[in-house]
Backbone as a ProteinNet text record, in pm:
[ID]
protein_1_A
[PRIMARY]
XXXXXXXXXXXXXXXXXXXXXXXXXXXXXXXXXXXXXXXXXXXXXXXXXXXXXXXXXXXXXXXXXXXXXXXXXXXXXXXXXX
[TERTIARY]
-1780	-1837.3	-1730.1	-1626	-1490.5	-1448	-1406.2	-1353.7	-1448.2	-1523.3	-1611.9	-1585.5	-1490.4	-1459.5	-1312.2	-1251.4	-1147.4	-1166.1	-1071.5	-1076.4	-916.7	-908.6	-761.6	-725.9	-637.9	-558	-444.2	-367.9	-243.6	-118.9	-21.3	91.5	186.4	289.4	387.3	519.7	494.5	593.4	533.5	565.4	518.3	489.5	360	313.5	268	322.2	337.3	263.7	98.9	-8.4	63.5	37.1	33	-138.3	-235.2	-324.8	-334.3	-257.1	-272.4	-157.5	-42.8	114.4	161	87.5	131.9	149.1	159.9	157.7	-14.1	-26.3	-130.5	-150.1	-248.9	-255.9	-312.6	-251.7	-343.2	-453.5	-528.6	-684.1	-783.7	-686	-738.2	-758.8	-721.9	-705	-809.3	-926.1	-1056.4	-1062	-1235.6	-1258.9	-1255.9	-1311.7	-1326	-1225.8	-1062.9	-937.4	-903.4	-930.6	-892.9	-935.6	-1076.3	-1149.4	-1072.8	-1074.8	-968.4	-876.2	-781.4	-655.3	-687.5	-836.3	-830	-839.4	-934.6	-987.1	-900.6	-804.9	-746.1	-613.9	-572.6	-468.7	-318.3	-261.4	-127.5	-14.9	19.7	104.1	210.8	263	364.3	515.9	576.2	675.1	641.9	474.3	497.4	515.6	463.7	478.6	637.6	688.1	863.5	906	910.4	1003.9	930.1	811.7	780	893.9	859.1	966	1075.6	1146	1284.3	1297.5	1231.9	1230.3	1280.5	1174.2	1135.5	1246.6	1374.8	1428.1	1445.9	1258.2	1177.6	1210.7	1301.6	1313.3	1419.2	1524	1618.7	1569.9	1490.3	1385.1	1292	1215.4	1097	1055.1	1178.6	1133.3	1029.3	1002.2	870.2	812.2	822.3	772.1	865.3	813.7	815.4	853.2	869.2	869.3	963.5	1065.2	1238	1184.6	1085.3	1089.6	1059.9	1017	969.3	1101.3	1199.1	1357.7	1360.9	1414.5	1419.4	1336.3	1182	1072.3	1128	1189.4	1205.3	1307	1436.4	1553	1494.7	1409	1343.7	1277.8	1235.2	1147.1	1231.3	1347.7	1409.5	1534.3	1595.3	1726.9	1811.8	1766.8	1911.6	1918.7	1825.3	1794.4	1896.4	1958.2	2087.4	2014.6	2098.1	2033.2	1955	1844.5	1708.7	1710.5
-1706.6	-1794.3	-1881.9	-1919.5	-2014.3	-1931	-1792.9	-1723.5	-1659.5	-1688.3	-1641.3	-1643.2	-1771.9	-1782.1	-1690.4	-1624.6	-1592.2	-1451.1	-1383.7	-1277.1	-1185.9	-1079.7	-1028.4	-1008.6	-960	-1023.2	-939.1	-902.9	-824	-943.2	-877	-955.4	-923.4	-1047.7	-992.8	-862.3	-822.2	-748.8	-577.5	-458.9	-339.9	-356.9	-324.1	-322.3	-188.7	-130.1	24.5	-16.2	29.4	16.1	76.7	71.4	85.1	165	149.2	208.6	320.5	347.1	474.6	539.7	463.6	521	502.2	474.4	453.8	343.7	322.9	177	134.4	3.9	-57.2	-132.7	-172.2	-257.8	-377.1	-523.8	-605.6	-698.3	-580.2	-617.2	-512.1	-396.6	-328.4	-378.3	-518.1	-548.6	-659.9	-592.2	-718	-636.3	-710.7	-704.6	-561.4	-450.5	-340.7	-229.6	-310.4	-260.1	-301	-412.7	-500	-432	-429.5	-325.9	-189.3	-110.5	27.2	-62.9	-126.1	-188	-174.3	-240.6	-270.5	-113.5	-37.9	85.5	217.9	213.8	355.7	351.1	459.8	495.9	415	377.6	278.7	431.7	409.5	503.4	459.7	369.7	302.8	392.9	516.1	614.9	618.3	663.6	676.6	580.1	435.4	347.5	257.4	306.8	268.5	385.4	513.4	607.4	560.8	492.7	542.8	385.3	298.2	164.3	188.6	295.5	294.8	404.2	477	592.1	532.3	442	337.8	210.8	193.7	96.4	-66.5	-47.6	-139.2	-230.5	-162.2	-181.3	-311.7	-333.4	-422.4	-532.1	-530.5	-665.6	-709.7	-658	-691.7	-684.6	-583	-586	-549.6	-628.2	-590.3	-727	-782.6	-909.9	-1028	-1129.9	-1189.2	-1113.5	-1018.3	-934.6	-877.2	-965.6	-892.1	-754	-800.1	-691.5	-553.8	-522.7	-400.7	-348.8	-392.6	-339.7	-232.8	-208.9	-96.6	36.3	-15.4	96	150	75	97.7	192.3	145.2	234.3	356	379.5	481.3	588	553.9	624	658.6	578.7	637.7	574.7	650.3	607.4	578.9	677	678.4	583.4	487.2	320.4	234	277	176.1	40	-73.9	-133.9	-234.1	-264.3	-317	-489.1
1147.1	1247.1	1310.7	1226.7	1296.7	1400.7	1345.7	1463.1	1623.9	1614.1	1690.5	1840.5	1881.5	1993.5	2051	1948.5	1983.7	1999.5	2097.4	2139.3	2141.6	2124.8	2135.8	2308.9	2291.6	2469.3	2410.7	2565.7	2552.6	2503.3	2450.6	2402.9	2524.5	2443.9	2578.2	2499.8	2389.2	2344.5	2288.6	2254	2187.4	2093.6	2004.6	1894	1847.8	1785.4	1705	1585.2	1552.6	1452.7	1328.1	1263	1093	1074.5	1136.1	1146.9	1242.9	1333.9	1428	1424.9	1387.3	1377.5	1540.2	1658	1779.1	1833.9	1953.1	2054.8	2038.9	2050.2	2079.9	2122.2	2237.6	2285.7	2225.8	2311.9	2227.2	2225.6	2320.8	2358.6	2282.4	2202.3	2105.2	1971.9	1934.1	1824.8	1781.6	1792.7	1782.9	1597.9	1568.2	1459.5	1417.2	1474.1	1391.1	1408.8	1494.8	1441.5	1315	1300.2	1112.8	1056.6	1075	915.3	938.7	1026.9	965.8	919.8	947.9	916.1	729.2	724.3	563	509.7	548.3	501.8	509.9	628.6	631.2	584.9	567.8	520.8	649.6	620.5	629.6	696	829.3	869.7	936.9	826.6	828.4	921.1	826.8	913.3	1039.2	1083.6	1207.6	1310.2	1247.1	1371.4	1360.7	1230.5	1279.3	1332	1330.9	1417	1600.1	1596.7	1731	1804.7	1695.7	1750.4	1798.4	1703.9	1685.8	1810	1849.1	1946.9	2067.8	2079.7	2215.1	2188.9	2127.3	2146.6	2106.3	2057.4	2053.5	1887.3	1820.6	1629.2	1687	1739.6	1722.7	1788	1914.9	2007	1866.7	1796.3	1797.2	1604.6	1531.3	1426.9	1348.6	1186.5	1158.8	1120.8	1173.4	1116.7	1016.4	928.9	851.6	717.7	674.1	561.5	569.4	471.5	480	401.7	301.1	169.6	259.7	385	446	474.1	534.1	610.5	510.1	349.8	294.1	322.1	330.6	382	509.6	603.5	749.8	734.6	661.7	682.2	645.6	560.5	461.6	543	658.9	765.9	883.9	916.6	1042.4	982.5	928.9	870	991.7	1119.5	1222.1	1300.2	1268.7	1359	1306.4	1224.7	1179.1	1116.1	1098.2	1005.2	1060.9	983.3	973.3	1064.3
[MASK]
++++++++++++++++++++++++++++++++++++++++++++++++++++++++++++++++++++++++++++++++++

C-alpha cells in the first residue's frame, strides 16, 4: 500500500535483466517483473555478455556488489577487468 503511488519510468542508462538475459526497459519494471525476478531462473551470463557486447560493462557496471565482478569476469572473460 506505501508503494502504490509509484510507477516504473525509463532510466537514463541500459539495463540488461538477470530475468530475460536482455535490455530492458524501465517502464517494464513494475510489480510483476519483480515477482519473475523472485521466481525464475537468474540469467545472469546472458545479461553480462549482452553489456559487455554493447560497450555498456565499463559506463554502467553491476551495481553495488563488488562480490559479483568475479561472476562477471566468469561470463565474458574478454571484457577485461570488472
Amino acid at each position: 500500500a506505501e508503494l502504490a503511488g509509484l510507477s516504473p519510468r525509463e532510466g537514463t542508462g541500459v539495463m540488461h535483466s538477470t530475468v530475460t538475459g536482455r535490455p530492458c526497459p524501465g517502464a517494464a519494471l513494475g510489480a510483476e517483473y519483480w515477482a519473475r525476478n523472485l521466481r525464475e531462473t537468474v540469467r545472469f551470463a546472458p545479461a553480462v555478455e549482452g553489456l559487455t557486447a554493447e560497450g555498456e560493462w565499463r559506463r554502467g557496471g553491476l551495481g553495488p556488489l563488488p562480490r559479483l565482478r568475479p561472476h562477471r569476469r566468469a561470463s565474458a572473460p574478454r571484457a577485461g577487468p570488472a
